């Protein structure tokens, strides 16, 4: 448990990561309006934030941390776990921190960041079992985390088992199916199975969806910039889904929410197609 009572997992880097994170990618709120809400999130108990160069939110996360320190909400930056991501187009030979990809050159660069203390743990994102296998064959420092889409409507059983076996934690992005986002769908939030379970347990659909991820061993990275929903999403650690409820959730039809077709193709830095990106697996 961290100081605010959120359970933590221990990564293969030895560092601890709070078992739920607040996502900062995809909000349409102006950054100036997101900033005070990030401070509210720290006040509410979030200690794990997910950002990326691509999201344009690294700076406001930094500002929120500074404000939280100033207001005494946290005593030290060490109390926070912040994930950021280098984008594929940064995988250029003359950049100091090239994005991780399958080539040894870039892998070596990421390991150097870790050795220099610039990054406490190295993770990857959207890596299939095939890509992880290649990485593990070549890496000196294995990835601590693989961040992929995971939710009740995209359950990732094969990848979960592979990662568990290799000591890699899975962070679940779009845990609510990117509800309301342009590439999201309603398969999670409007699932009749989740709705029934939520009513029976006096929980919300979102809480059931997040709790299911945690019970599978995943770490949900959930985005809400609504104060009440932020708090609600943290309330998933003092109750459980029964085996019967988990069994019902296994029956939910599978429908991925994330289809980033705009990020692959002949113009893209790395992958020509979604098939190439996911190896038909994730
Ligand atoms: N690595 C990658 O390739 C990748 C890809 C996608 C996302 N991500 C990361 O994962 C994070 C989360 O994924 P996501 O943003 O796609 O989607 P998500 O967390 O599945 O869904 C976010 C949506 O759900 C709503 N919501 C949150 N809590 C709710 C609740 N309790 N009840 C009802 N609605 C609720 C939010 O609205 P309100 O704000 O109004 O509550 C927002 O519209 C991102 O922010 C980003 O950090 C990573």
Tab-separated table of C-alpha atoms and ligand atoms in Angstrom:
chain	number	residue	atom	x	y	z
A	1	UNK	CA	0.000	0.000	0.000
A	2	UNK	CA	1.155	3.545	-0.639
A	3	UNK	CA	0.670	6.330	1.898
A	4	UNK	CA	-2.919	6.982	0.779
A	5	UNK	CA	-3.991	3.338	0.946
A	6	UNK	CA	-3.784	2.412	-2.738
A	7	UNK	CA	-2.233	-1.048	-3.232
A	8	UNK	CA	1.078	-1.153	-5.083
A	9	UNK	CA	2.763	-3.746	-7.268
A	10	UNK	CA	6.496	-4.339	-7.268
A	11	UNK	CA	8.047	-4.103	-10.727
A	12	UNK	CA	11.010	-6.168	-11.905
A	13	UNK	CA	13.036	-2.945	-11.604
A	14	UNK	CA	12.410	-3.067	-7.842
A	15	UNK	CA	10.261	0.071	-7.947
A	16	UNK	CA	6.704	0.097	-6.681
A	17	UNK	CA	3.810	1.201	-8.865
A	18	UNK	CA	0.349	2.127	-7.508
A	19	UNK	CA	-2.217	-0.342	-8.821
A	20	UNK	CA	-4.329	2.306	-10.566
A	21	UNK	CA	-3.214	5.256	-12.664
A	22	UNK	CA	-4.877	8.370	-14.025
A	23	UNK	CA	-4.640	8.674	-17.802
A	24	UNK	CA	-4.067	12.107	-19.294
A	25	UNK	CA	-4.348	11.259	-22.995
A	26	UNK	CA	-7.467	12.015	-24.967
A	27	UNK	CA	-9.259	14.712	-23.002
A	28	UNK	CA	-10.779	17.533	-25.034
A	29	UNK	CA	-10.678	19.895	-22.041
A	30	UNK	CA	-8.274	22.816	-22.516
A	31	UNK	CA	-4.956	22.166	-20.727
A	32	UNK	CA	-5.564	25.131	-18.402
A	33	UNK	CA	-8.729	23.403	-17.170
A	34	UNK	CA	-7.020	20.034	-16.836
A	35	UNK	CA	-4.280	21.392	-14.569
A	36	UNK	CA	-6.406	22.101	-11.437
A	37	UNK	CA	-8.160	18.763	-11.947
A	38	UNK	CA	-4.811	16.973	-11.893
A	39	UNK	CA	-4.076	18.667	-8.562
A	40	UNK	CA	-7.529	17.493	-7.390
A	41	UNK	CA	-6.579	13.993	-8.481
A	42	UNK	CA	-3.492	14.093	-6.269
A	43	UNK	CA	-5.662	15.396	-3.413
A	44	UNK	CA	-8.097	12.528	-4.051
A	45	UNK	CA	-5.293	9.973	-3.743
A	46	UNK	CA	-3.929	9.329	-7.243
A	47	UNK	CA	-0.187	8.741	-7.125
A	48	UNK	CA	0.256	7.239	-10.596
A	49	UNK	CA	-0.131	9.322	-13.764
A	50	UNK	CA	0.134	8.326	-17.395
A	51	UNK	CA	1.311	10.869	-19.925
A	52	UNK	CA	3.220	10.941	-23.227
A	53	UNK	CA	4.949	13.436	-25.455
A	54	UNK	CA	2.139	12.794	-27.931
A	55	UNK	CA	-0.618	13.787	-25.472
A	56	UNK	CA	0.897	17.222	-24.815
A	57	UNK	CA	0.208	16.785	-21.088
A	58	UNK	CA	3.718	16.253	-19.692
A	59	UNK	CA	4.042	19.913	-18.772
A	60	UNK	CA	0.739	20.161	-16.889
A	61	UNK	CA	1.487	16.936	-15.036
A	62	UNK	CA	4.774	18.547	-13.962
A	63	UNK	CA	2.957	21.730	-12.963
A	64	UNK	CA	0.359	19.771	-10.999
A	65	UNK	CA	3.120	17.952	-9.113
A	66	UNK	CA	4.796	21.268	-8.278
A	67	UNK	CA	1.491	22.693	-7.068
A	68	UNK	CA	0.760	19.590	-4.998
A	69	UNK	CA	4.177	19.924	-3.374
A	70	UNK	CA	3.551	23.615	-2.717
A	71	UNK	CA	0.176	22.859	-1.133
A	72	UNK	CA	1.615	20.047	0.987
A	73	UNK	CA	-0.551	17.378	-0.682
A	74	UNK	CA	2.640	15.351	-1.104
A	75	UNK	CA	5.963	15.748	0.670
A	76	UNK	CA	8.210	14.576	-2.133
A	77	UNK	CA	8.121	13.760	-5.849
A	78	UNK	CA	9.180	10.249	-4.836
A	79	UNK	CA	5.597	9.634	-3.728
A	80	UNK	CA	4.486	9.709	-7.368
A	81	UNK	CA	4.870	7.233	-10.218
A	82	UNK	CA	4.781	8.962	-13.586
A	83	UNK	CA	4.813	7.138	-16.894
A	84	UNK	CA	5.701	8.964	-20.060
A	85	UNK	CA	6.226	7.627	-23.556
A	86	UNK	CA	8.524	8.459	-26.375
A	87	UNK	CA	6.722	8.512	-29.676
A	88	UNK	CA	7.808	6.323	-32.586
A	89	UNK	CA	8.906	9.309	-34.638
A	90	UNK	CA	11.491	10.120	-31.959
A	91	UNK	CA	13.310	6.931	-32.946
A	92	UNK	CA	15.875	8.917	-34.847
A	93	UNK	CA	19.560	8.164	-34.504
A	94	UNK	CA	20.505	11.684	-33.463
A	95	UNK	CA	17.997	12.072	-30.620
A	96	UNK	CA	19.289	11.388	-27.133
A	97	UNK	CA	16.259	9.374	-26.064
A	98	UNK	CA	15.131	7.398	-29.113
A	99	UNK	CA	11.809	5.615	-28.839
A	100	UNK	CA	12.073	1.985	-28.015
A	101	UNK	CA	11.578	-0.355	-30.916
A	102	UNK	CA	12.792	-3.745	-31.884
A	103	UNK	CA	16.205	-2.678	-33.019
A	104	UNK	CA	19.088	-3.160	-30.653
A	105	UNK	CA	20.244	0.374	-31.331
A	106	UNK	CA	17.133	1.894	-29.807
A	107	UNK	CA	16.933	-0.695	-27.090
A	108	UNK	CA	20.500	0.142	-26.086
A	109	UNK	CA	19.564	3.834	-25.924
A	110	UNK	CA	16.652	3.140	-23.538
A	111	UNK	CA	18.848	0.995	-21.321
A	112	UNK	CA	21.343	3.840	-21.150
A	113	UNK	CA	18.587	6.166	-19.843
A	114	UNK	CA	17.827	3.646	-17.134
A	115	UNK	CA	21.492	3.301	-16.177
A	116	UNK	CA	21.860	7.086	-16.064
A	117	UNK	CA	18.924	7.230	-13.651
A	118	UNK	CA	16.790	9.261	-16.065
A	119	UNK	CA	14.146	6.554	-16.054
A	120	UNK	CA	13.458	4.383	-13.005
A	121	UNK	CA	11.849	1.598	-14.999
A	122	UNK	CA	11.549	0.915	-18.722
A	123	UNK	CA	8.224	-0.080	-20.206
A	124	UNK	CA	6.805	-0.741	-23.646
A	125	UNK	CA	3.381	-0.168	-25.088
A	126	UNK	CA	1.241	-2.077	-27.564
A	127	UNK	CA	3.696	-4.981	-27.578
A	128	UNK	CA	2.372	-8.387	-28.617
A	129	UNK	CA	3.788	-11.665	-27.240
A	130	UNK	CA	5.857	-11.890	-30.439
A	131	UNK	CA	7.381	-8.439	-29.998
A	132	UNK	CA	7.998	-9.039	-26.293
A	133	UNK	CA	9.751	-12.321	-27.120
A	134	UNK	CA	12.087	-10.528	-29.540
A	135	UNK	CA	12.729	-7.827	-26.969
A	136	UNK	CA	13.429	-10.292	-24.163
A	137	UNK	CA	15.861	-12.215	-26.375
A	138	UNK	CA	17.883	-9.048	-26.950
A	139	UNK	CA	17.418	-6.880	-23.873
A	140	UNK	CA	19.820	-6.653	-20.976
A	141	UNK	CA	17.135	-4.939	-18.902
A	142	UNK	CA	13.726	-6.542	-19.424
A	143	UNK	CA	10.716	-4.218	-19.650
A	144	UNK	CA	8.913	-3.731	-16.343
A	145	UNK	CA	5.558	-2.933	-17.928
A	146	UNK	CA	3.649	-3.455	-21.158
A	147	UNK	CA	0.817	-0.940	-21.621
A	148	UNK	CA	-1.924	-2.239	-23.894
A	149	UNK	CA	-5.650	-1.918	-24.355
A	150	UNK	CA	-7.314	-4.173	-21.819
A	151	UNK	CA	-10.894	-4.148	-20.648
A	152	UNK	CA	-13.820	-6.526	-20.222
A	153	UNK	CA	-14.497	-6.232	-23.958
A	154	UNK	CA	-10.838	-6.847	-24.925
A	155	UNK	CA	-9.582	-9.229	-22.311
A	156	UNK	CA	-6.040	-10.024	-23.480
A	157	UNK	CA	-5.859	-13.449	-21.857
A	158	UNK	CA	-2.921	-14.720	-23.931
A	159	UNK	CA	-0.855	-11.588	-23.326
A	160	UNK	CA	-1.714	-11.536	-19.612
A	161	UNK	CA	-0.460	-15.101	-19.208
A	162	UNK	CA	2.691	-14.416	-21.208
A	163	UNK	CA	3.494	-11.281	-19.200
A	164	UNK	CA	2.806	-12.947	-15.876
A	165	UNK	CA	5.172	-15.740	-16.821
A	166	UNK	CA	7.893	-13.221	-17.729
A	167	UNK	CA	7.411	-10.962	-14.692
A	168	UNK	CA	6.094	-8.045	-16.761
A	169	UNK	CA	3.155	-6.033	-15.387
A	170	UNK	CA	0.332	-5.138	-17.768
A	171	UNK	CA	-1.072	-1.626	-17.582
A	172	UNK	CA	-4.567	-1.508	-19.042
A	173	UNK	CA	-5.269	1.521	-21.184
A	174	UNK	CA	-8.842	2.354	-22.234
A	175	UNK	CA	-10.162	0.310	-19.284
A	176	UNK	CA	-13.637	1.729	-19.941
A	177	UNK	CA	-13.340	1.168	-23.700
A	178	UNK	CA	-12.287	4.806	-24.255
A	179	UNK	CA	-15.900	5.693	-23.516
A	180	UNK	CA	-16.926	8.838	-25.405
A	181	UNK	CA	-13.582	9.145	-27.211
A	182	UNK	CA	-13.564	9.254	-31.016
A	183	UNK	CA	-12.109	5.779	-31.292
A	184	UNK	CA	-13.929	4.360	-28.269
A	185	UNK	CA	-17.089	2.286	-28.032
A	186	UNK	CA	-19.855	1.396	-25.576
A	187	UNK	CA	-18.938	-2.272	-25.230
A	188	UNK	CA	-17.739	-1.796	-21.644
A	189	UNK	CA	-19.938	0.948	-20.233
A	190	UNK	CA	-23.145	-0.344	-21.770
A	191	UNK	CA	-22.527	-4.030	-21.253
A	192	UNK	CA	-25.746	-5.604	-19.880
A	193	UNK	CA	-23.600	-8.116	-17.980
A	194	UNK	CA	-21.647	-5.353	-16.222
A	195	UNK	CA	-24.845	-3.407	-15.558
A	196	UNK	CA	-26.428	-6.413	-13.814
A	197	UNK	CA	-23.330	-7.027	-11.708
A	198	UNK	CA	-23.093	-3.325	-10.820
A	199	UNK	CA	-26.722	-3.235	-9.623
A	200	UNK	CA	-26.299	-6.438	-7.609
A	201	UNK	CA	-23.165	-5.134	-5.888
A	202	UNK	CA	-24.276	-1.523	-5.481
A	203	UNK	CA	-21.272	-0.374	-7.541
A	204	UNK	CA	-21.050	1.547	-10.769
A	205	UNK	CA	-20.386	-0.080	-14.138
A	206	UNK	CA	-17.014	1.692	-14.260
A	207	UNK	CA	-16.042	0.330	-10.851
A	208	UNK	CA	-16.923	-3.223	-11.896
A	209	UNK	CA	-14.918	-2.796	-15.120
A	210	UNK	CA	-11.863	-1.478	-13.235
A	211	UNK	CA	-12.121	-4.078	-10.476
A	212	UNK	CA	-12.197	-6.875	-13.063
A	213	UNK	CA	-8.897	-5.625	-14.543
A	214	UNK	CA	-7.292	-5.543	-11.115
A	215	UNK	CA	-8.501	-9.039	-10.317
A	216	UNK	CA	-6.890	-10.287	-13.536
A	217	UNK	CA	-3.601	-8.745	-12.382
A	218	UNK	CA	-3.775	-5.670	-14.647
A	219	UNK	CA	-3.255	-2.067	-13.554
A	220	UNK	CA	-6.026	0.148	-14.932
A	221	UNK	CA	-4.997	3.490	-16.404
A	222	UNK	CA	-8.299	5.310	-16.371
A	223	UNK	CA	-9.008	8.834	-17.549
A	224	UNK	CA	-11.518	11.049	-15.843
A	225	UNK	CA	-11.373	14.784	-15.512
A	226	UNK	CA	-14.563	14.826	-13.475
A	227	UNK	CA	-13.920	15.171	-9.728
A	228	UNK	CA	-16.625	12.751	-8.605
A	229	UNK	CA	-15.799	10.086	-11.197
A	230	UNK	CA	-12.093	10.371	-10.384
A	231	UNK	CA	-12.867	9.551	-6.754
A	232	UNK	CA	-15.334	6.842	-7.709
A	233	UNK	CA	-12.723	5.101	-9.858
A	234	UNK	CA	-10.357	4.770	-6.887
A	235	UNK	CA	-12.963	2.832	-4.878
A	236	UNK	CA	-12.156	-0.603	-6.259
A	237	UNK	CA	-9.792	-2.080	-3.713
A	238	UNK	CA	-11.947	-3.099	-0.733
A	239	UNK	CA	-14.377	-5.468	-2.429
A	240	UNK	CA	-14.213	-8.366	-4.909
A	241	UNK	CA	-15.994	-9.901	-7.844
A	242	UNK	CA	-17.031	-13.498	-7.212
A	243	UNK	CA	-15.846	-16.354	-9.424
A	244	UNK	CA	-19.375	-16.515	-10.828
A	245	UNK	CA	-19.299	-12.817	-11.747
A	246	UNK	CA	-15.869	-13.200	-13.332
A	247	UNK	CA	-17.261	-16.159	-15.295
A	248	UNK	CA	-20.107	-14.018	-16.627
A	249	UNK	CA	-17.670	-11.265	-17.617
A	250	UNK	CA	-15.680	-13.834	-19.611
A	251	UNK	CA	-18.752	-14.218	-21.845
A	252	UNK	CA	-18.767	-10.548	-22.922
A	253	UNK	CA	-18.351	-10.309	-26.738
A	254	UNK	CA	-14.874	-9.103	-27.626
A	255	UNK	CA	-14.548	-5.769	-29.400
A	256	UNK	CA	-11.345	-3.739	-29.373
A	257	UNK	CA	-11.828	0.011	-28.952
A	258	UNK	CA	-8.407	1.163	-30.155
A	259	UNK	CA	-7.937	1.072	-33.946
A	260	UNK	CA	-5.280	3.702	-34.593
A	261	UNK	CA	-5.382	3.400	-38.368
A	262	UNK	CA	-4.066	6.956	-38.667
A	263	UNK	CA	-0.850	5.921	-36.903
A	264	UNK	CA	0.151	3.123	-39.274
A	265	UNK	CA	0.676	3.026	-43.026
A	266	UNK	CA	3.296	4.007	-45.607
A	267	UNK	CA	3.739	7.414	-43.910
A	268	UNK	CA	4.309	5.930	-40.443
A	269	UNK	CA	7.700	5.723	-38.761
A	270	UNK	CA	7.464	2.070	-37.843
A	271	UNK	CA	4.470	-0.032	-38.715
A	272	UNK	CA	2.844	-0.325	-42.118
A	273	UNK	CA	-0.384	-1.894	-40.862
A	274	UNK	CA	-2.293	-2.765	-37.698
A	275	UNK	CA	-1.489	-6.411	-38.416
A	276	UNK	CA	2.226	-5.548	-38.304
A	277	UNK	CA	1.743	-3.482	-35.124
A	278	UNK	CA	-0.159	-6.132	-33.197
A	279	UNK	CA	1.051	-9.310	-34.952
A	280	UNK	CA	-2.597	-10.350	-35.069
A	281	UNK	CA	-2.444	-10.978	-31.332
A	282	UNK	CA	-3.408	-8.017	-29.199
B	1	LIG	N1	-0.382	3.471	-24.861
B	1	LIG	C1	-1.378	3.721	-25.673
B	1	LIG	O1	-1.303	3.412	-26.887
B	1	LIG	C2	-2.638	4.360	-25.138
B	1	LIG	C3	-3.773	4.443	-25.948
B	1	LIG	C4	-4.933	5.003	-25.406
B	1	LIG	C5	-4.950	5.487	-24.107
B	1	LIG	N2	-3.810	5.428	-23.344
B	1	LIG	C6	-3.791	5.932	-21.941
B	1	LIG	O2	-4.868	5.343	-21.209
B	1	LIG	C7	-5.678	6.355	-20.635
B	1	LIG	C8	-7.113	5.897	-20.459
B	1	LIG	O3	-7.687	5.437	-21.670
B	1	LIG	P1	-8.759	6.268	-22.500
B	1	LIG	O4	-8.598	7.698	-22.192
B	1	LIG	O5	-8.668	5.815	-23.907
B	1	LIG	O6	-10.172	5.778	-22.014
B	1	LIG	P2	-10.947	5.275	-20.714
B	1	LIG	O7	-10.209	5.595	-19.466
B	1	LIG	O8	-11.349	3.876	-20.991
B	1	LIG	O9	-12.274	6.173	-20.817
B	1	LIG	C9	-12.252	7.545	-20.574
B	1	LIG	C10	-13.681	8.071	-20.663
B	1	LIG	O10	-14.482	7.446	-19.648
B	1	LIG	C11	-15.163	8.443	-18.893
B	1	LIG	N3	-15.198	7.982	-17.499
B	1	LIG	C12	-14.159	7.838	-16.641
B	1	LIG	N4	-14.581	7.371	-15.454
B	1	LIG	C13	-15.922	7.205	-15.577
B	1	LIG	C14	-16.925	6.756	-14.674
B	1	LIG	N5	-16.636	6.374	-13.426
B	1	LIG	N6	-18.217	6.740	-15.128
B	1	LIG	C15	-18.531	7.136	-16.377
B	1	LIG	N7	-17.613	7.562	-17.277
B	1	LIG	C16	-16.324	7.599	-16.872
B	1	LIG	C17	-14.351	9.708	-19.035
B	1	LIG	O11	-15.172	10.850	-18.965
B	1	LIG	P3	-15.031	11.956	-17.772
B	1	LIG	O12	-13.668	12.559	-17.898
B	1	LIG	O13	-16.128	12.907	-18.107
B	1	LIG	O14	-15.234	11.236	-16.478
B	1	LIG	C18	-13.790	9.561	-20.444
B	1	LIG	O15	-14.723	10.038	-21.403
B	1	LIG	C19	-5.486	7.550	-21.578
B	1	LIG	O16	-5.884	8.764	-20.973
B	1	LIG	C20	-3.996	7.447	-21.841
B	1	LIG	O17	-3.282	7.980	-20.729
B	1	LIG	C21	-2.669	4.850	-23.834
